[in-house]
C-alpha cells in the first residue's frame, strides 16, 4: 500500500484521505462509519496479501495500556509499523483514569445507543447525506478512550490523516470491539430509522465494493466477515422505564428552558411515567473559562436538596453483584457546550461534581471525579464542541459521602496537567444537566 502511487485507491495515502474527507465524529454515525471503514481496509489487506483469512488485530488499551511491542522502535529501526508519536514515549502508559475498568463499565452500562455511541446530529430531520458529518453530542466512548489515544500519541494521530499511523487501525478495532460488547449487554436496544436507514454512499466503493453502505447492515460483525472472541454471558440490566426516560431527554428541545440554571420538570406525553419520579432539566448559560489554576464551576439549583431527587441511587453495597434496577432507579447527564477545543492538541479536561476543595492538586482518584474529556484535534478544530457526560456513578458516590444535602448540583471543569498551561484552557458557553 505504501509503495502504490498516491492516487491509487488502495494506496496508504488514499486510504487515509477517505478518513480525512468523509469520517463522521461527534454524532451517532461515528461507530458504523468506522466499522465499515475497518471492514473495507481488512478486505483490501486480504486482496493484496492473498491471505483470505487475514484479520485486523485490536489494541485492548483497557488492559494493555502501553504501545503494542510490534509498533515500537525508532526512525532508523526499519520497522514499517513505527511512526513518530511524540506524545507517547516507548515505555509510556495510557492514564488509568481513562483506561481503567471503571471507565469501561460506565461505558458498557450506558442506557440507549445515543448515550453510548454519541447522539444524532442536532435537529436531524432526514436521511440526507449532509447529516453525515454534522455535530451532535459526543459521549464517553468517543470523548474518552477514543479521543485520548489520538490526543496523547500526537503526530499524525491528531489530524484527519490519522490512518497514516498503523496503530490507528488497531485503536479503532478496539473501539469497534467495545461496540460489540455493548450490543451483547443490551440485545434489545431500539434504534431510530434516521440511524438505521442512513447510507454512506460511495465512501468505500473504490476500496471494497461489497462493504454495505446502509447502517442497518453494519450492526452485525459476523455478516461483515469477522467477529471478536466469545464474550462472557452478561445479564442485560437495562430497564424499559429507564430507557424511555433517557430517550425523552435525548429528544428534548433544551432551547425552551431559558437560562435560569434551575431544575424544572419536563411536561409531555409519557414523560415521568413509570417510576413516579419527574424528569428534571436545568440549563445554564453562565459559561466561563476553565484554566489549570482556576477551575470552572457551574451550579444547577433545585427546589429541594439534591439527594432527595435521586430515588434509590447510591444505595448499592460493596461486595454485591446485584446492580440496582428497581423502580426508583435514577440516571443523570450533563451536556457541555465548548466554544472551541483547547489549542493544545493533547489538552484534556477533568470533570468533577460538588468538590468544594477542587484545586490543581486534585486528580482522578478523588471521589468527586467523573471522567476526563479529550478532544480529537483532527476533527474538533472546527469550532464549537458538545459532549454528553454521564454523572450517575459519581452522583451515587457523593450522595453516600453526604455531599448532596444542599440544593445545588455543581458541575466542575479542571484542565489536566499540561506543559502548555495557556493552551490547555477551555471556554464553556452553556451547559444542560438532567436527572432522570
mmCIF file of N, CA, C and O in Angstrom, residues 44-85:
data_model
loop_
_atom_site.group_PDB
_atom_site.id
_atom_site.type_symbol
_atom_site.label_atom_id
_atom_site.label_comp_id
_atom_site.label_asym_id
_atom_site.label_seq_id
_atom_site.Cartn_x
_atom_site.Cartn_y
_atom_site.Cartn_z
ATOM 1 N N UNK A 44 -9.204 -5.038 1.731
ATOM 2 C CA UNK A 44 -8.093 -4.622 0.875
ATOM 3 C C UNK A 44 -6.811 -5.370 1.261
ATOM 4 O O UNK A 44 -6.041 -5.809 0.391
ATOM 5 N N UNK A 45 -6.584 -5.530 2.575
ATOM 6 C CA UNK A 45 -5.406 -6.273 3.035
ATOM 7 C C UNK A 45 -5.466 -7.731 2.574
ATOM 8 O O UNK A 45 -4.450 -8.313 2.158
ATOM 9 N N UNK A 46 -6.651 -8.332 2.639
ATOM 10 C CA UNK A 46 -6.795 -9.720 2.191
ATOM 11 C C UNK A 46 -6.509 -9.849 0.698
ATOM 12 O O UNK A 46 -5.800 -10.767 0.250
ATOM 13 N N UNK A 47 -7.048 -8.915 -0.062
ATOM 14 C CA UNK A 47 -6.886 -8.995 -1.519
ATOM 15 C C UNK A 47 -5.435 -8.783 -1.936
ATOM 16 O O UNK A 47 -4.912 -9.494 -2.810
ATOM 17 N N UNK A 48 -4.764 -7.810 -1.320
ATOM 18 C CA UNK A 48 -3.394 -7.508 -1.717
ATOM 19 C C UNK A 48 -2.397 -8.554 -1.214
ATOM 20 O O UNK A 48 -1.365 -8.794 -1.843
ATOM 21 N N UNK A 49 -2.702 -9.148 -0.066
ATOM 22 C CA UNK A 49 -1.782 -10.139 0.508
ATOM 23 C C UNK A 49 -2.040 -11.552 -0.009
ATOM 24 O O UNK A 49 -1.174 -12.433 0.115
ATOM 25 N N UNK A 50 -3.246 -11.762 -0.566
ATOM 26 C CA UNK A 50 -3.618 -13.103 -0.992
ATOM 27 C C UNK A 50 -3.978 -14.011 0.162
ATOM 28 O O UNK A 50 -4.159 -15.222 -0.016
ATOM 29 N N UNK A 51 -4.117 -13.443 1.360
ATOM 30 C CA UNK A 51 -4.463 -14.222 2.555
ATOM 31 C C UNK A 51 -5.927 -13.970 2.902
ATOM 32 O O UNK A 51 -6.275 -12.961 3.521
ATOM 33 N N UNK A 52 -6.772 -14.920 2.520
ATOM 34 C CA UNK A 52 -8.210 -14.736 2.690
ATOM 35 C C UNK A 52 -8.637 -14.739 4.152
ATOM 36 O O UNK A 52 -9.740 -14.280 4.483
ATOM 37 N N UNK A 53 -7.761 -15.238 5.034
ATOM 38 C CA UNK A 53 -8.120 -15.301 6.446
ATOM 39 C C UNK A 53 -7.492 -14.168 7.266
ATOM 40 O O UNK A 53 -7.528 -14.199 8.494
ATOM 41 N N UNK A 54 -6.888 -13.182 6.572
ATOM 42 C CA UNK A 54 -6.278 -12.060 7.304
ATOM 43 C C UNK A 54 -7.336 -11.351 8.148
ATOM 44 O O UNK A 54 -8.448 -11.069 7.671
ATOM 45 N N UNK A 55 -7.010 -11.056 9.393
ATOM 46 C CA UNK A 55 -7.926 -10.334 10.281
ATOM 47 C C UNK A 55 -7.155 -9.259 11.029
ATOM 48 O O UNK A 55 -6.055 -9.507 11.538
ATOM 49 N N UNK A 56 -7.712 -8.066 11.086
ATOM 50 C CA UNK A 56 -7.077 -6.975 11.828
ATOM 51 C C UNK A 56 -7.049 -7.293 13.319
ATOM 52 O O UNK A 56 -8.057 -7.735 13.875
ATOM 53 N N UNK A 57 -5.934 -7.072 13.977
ATOM 54 C CA UNK A 57 -5.902 -7.211 15.444
ATOM 55 C C UNK A 57 -6.445 -5.947 16.101
ATOM 56 O O UNK A 57 -6.703 -4.946 15.435
ATOM 57 N N UNK A 58 -6.650 -5.990 17.395
ATOM 58 C CA UNK A 58 -7.077 -4.793 18.127
ATOM 59 C C UNK A 58 -6.141 -4.540 19.301
ATOM 60 O O UNK A 58 -5.534 -5.468 19.839
ATOM 61 N N UNK A 59 -6.015 -3.287 19.663
ATOM 62 C CA UNK A 59 -5.206 -2.882 20.822
ATOM 63 C C UNK A 59 -6.150 -2.700 21.997
ATOM 64 O O UNK A 59 -6.865 -1.702 22.067
ATOM 65 N N UNK A 60 -6.171 -3.652 22.897
ATOM 66 C CA UNK A 60 -7.070 -3.587 24.050
ATOM 67 C C UNK A 60 -6.449 -2.718 25.130
ATOM 68 O O UNK A 60 -5.873 -3.201 26.099
ATOM 69 N N UNK A 61 -6.596 -1.398 24.954
ATOM 70 C CA UNK A 61 -5.937 -0.464 25.871
ATOM 71 C C UNK A 61 -6.552 -0.435 27.264
ATOM 72 O O UNK A 61 -6.007 0.201 28.161
ATOM 73 N N UNK A 62 -7.631 -1.151 27.506
ATOM 74 C CA UNK A 62 -8.148 -1.231 28.875
ATOM 75 C C UNK A 62 -7.334 -2.190 29.728
ATOM 76 O O UNK A 62 -7.385 -2.118 30.956
ATOM 77 N N UNK A 63 -6.601 -3.099 29.103
ATOM 78 C CA UNK A 63 -5.735 -3.992 29.885
ATOM 79 C C UNK A 63 -4.279 -3.884 29.469
ATOM 80 O O UNK A 63 -3.392 -4.248 30.240
ATOM 81 N N UNK A 64 -3.993 -3.387 28.267
ATOM 82 C CA UNK A 64 -2.613 -3.196 27.802
ATOM 83 C C UNK A 64 -2.425 -1.718 27.474
ATOM 84 O O UNK A 64 -2.630 -1.289 26.336
ATOM 85 N N UNK A 65 -2.022 -0.955 28.482
ATOM 86 C CA UNK A 65 -2.008 0.499 28.329
ATOM 87 C C UNK A 65 -0.722 1.028 27.700
ATOM 88 O O UNK A 65 -0.589 2.231 27.487
ATOM 89 N N UNK A 66 0.223 0.139 27.392
ATOM 90 C CA UNK A 66 1.426 0.542 26.671
ATOM 91 C C UNK A 66 1.289 0.198 25.188
ATOM 92 O O UNK A 66 0.479 -0.651 24.811
ATOM 93 N N UNK A 67 2.055 0.897 24.367
ATOM 94 C CA UNK A 67 2.003 0.657 22.927
ATOM 95 C C UNK A 67 2.380 -0.788 22.635
ATOM 96 O O UNK A 67 3.373 -1.293 23.164
ATOM 97 N N UNK A 68 1.610 -1.505 21.797
ATOM 98 C CA UNK A 68 1.975 -2.881 21.464
ATOM 99 C C UNK A 68 3.402 -2.972 20.930
ATOM 100 O O UNK A 68 3.842 -2.125 20.141
ATOM 101 N N UNK A 69 4.108 -3.982 21.342
ATOM 102 C CA UNK A 69 5.539 -4.101 21.038
ATOM 103 C C UNK A 69 5.871 -4.012 19.551
ATOM 104 O O UNK A 69 6.864 -3.366 19.182
ATOM 105 N N UNK A 70 5.093 -4.606 18.633
ATOM 106 C CA UNK A 70 5.467 -4.521 17.211
ATOM 107 C C UNK A 70 5.474 -3.101 16.655
ATOM 108 O O UNK A 70 6.047 -2.875 15.581
ATOM 109 N N UNK A 71 4.883 -2.142 17.366
ATOM 110 C CA UNK A 71 4.798 -0.773 16.864
ATOM 111 C C UNK A 71 5.888 0.128 17.451
ATOM 112 O O UNK A 71 5.917 1.324 17.189
ATOM 113 N N UNK A 72 6.781 -0.458 18.239
ATOM 114 C CA UNK A 72 7.841 0.324 18.851
ATOM 115 C C UNK A 72 9.075 0.340 17.945
ATOM 116 O O UNK A 72 9.168 -0.403 16.981
ATOM 117 N N UNK A 73 10.004 1.192 18.301
ATOM 118 C CA UNK A 73 11.230 1.276 17.512
ATOM 119 C C UNK A 73 11.689 2.706 17.393
ATOM 120 O O UNK A 73 11.501 3.517 18.299
ATOM 121 N N UNK A 74 12.282 3.045 16.261
ATOM 122 C CA UNK A 74 12.774 4.393 16.024
ATOM 123 C C UNK A 74 12.735 4.661 14.528
ATOM 124 O O UNK A 74 12.463 3.773 13.718
ATOM 125 N N UNK A 75 13.047 5.900 14.177
ATOM 126 C CA UNK A 75 13.021 6.284 12.760
ATOM 127 C C UNK A 75 14.008 5.449 11.939
ATOM 128 O O UNK A 75 13.807 5.247 10.745
ATOM 129 N N UNK A 76 15.058 4.976 12.583
ATOM 130 C CA UNK A 76 16.090 4.227 11.862
ATOM 131 C C UNK A 76 15.999 2.716 12.069
ATOM 132 O O UNK A 76 16.905 1.977 11.679
ATOM 133 N N UNK A 77 14.926 2.268 12.701
ATOM 134 C CA UNK A 77 14.832 0.841 13.047
ATOM 135 C C UNK A 77 14.393 -0.025 11.880
ATOM 136 O O UNK A 77 14.506 -1.256 11.937
ATOM 137 N N UNK A 78 13.849 0.596 10.821
ATOM 138 C CA UNK A 78 13.367 -0.183 9.695
ATOM 139 C C UNK A 78 12.023 -0.842 9.942
ATOM 140 O O UNK A 78 11.554 -1.632 9.118
ATOM 141 N N UNK A 79 11.401 -0.521 11.057
ATOM 142 C CA UNK A 79 10.099 -1.102 11.399
ATOM 143 C C UNK A 79 9.007 -0.354 10.639
ATOM 144 O O UNK A 79 8.745 0.827 10.898
ATOM 145 N N UNK A 80 8.324 -1.044 9.734
ATOM 146 C CA UNK A 80 7.316 -0.385 8.898
ATOM 147 C C UNK A 80 6.097 0.050 9.713
ATOM 148 O O UNK A 80 5.308 0.889 9.278
ATOM 149 N N UNK A 81 5.953 -0.500 10.924
ATOM 150 C CA UNK A 81 4.837 -0.124 11.785
ATOM 151 C C UNK A 81 5.179 1.056 12.695
ATOM 152 O O UNK A 81 4.314 1.566 13.395
ATOM 153 N N UNK A 82 6.438 1.470 12.675
ATOM 154 C CA UNK A 82 6.835 2.605 13.509
ATOM 155 C C UNK A 82 6.337 3.899 12.891
ATOM 156 O O UNK A 82 6.328 4.090 11.674
ATOM 157 N N UNK A 83 5.916 4.807 13.743
ATOM 158 C CA UNK A 83 5.514 6.152 13.332
ATOM 159 C C UNK A 83 5.904 7.083 14.461
ATOM 160 O O UNK A 83 5.914 6.694 15.641
ATOM 161 N N UNK A 84 6.253 8.298 14.140
ATOM 162 C CA UNK A 84 6.613 9.263 15.180
ATOM 163 C C UNK A 84 5.370 9.590 15.994
ATOM 164 O O UNK A 84 4.383 10.115 15.476
ATOM 165 N N UNK A 85 5.426 9.272 17.294
ATOM 166 C CA UNK A 85 4.331 9.544 18.222
ATOM 167 C C UNK A 85 4.912 10.345 19.374
ATOM 168 O O UNK A 85 5.159 9.806 20.459
#
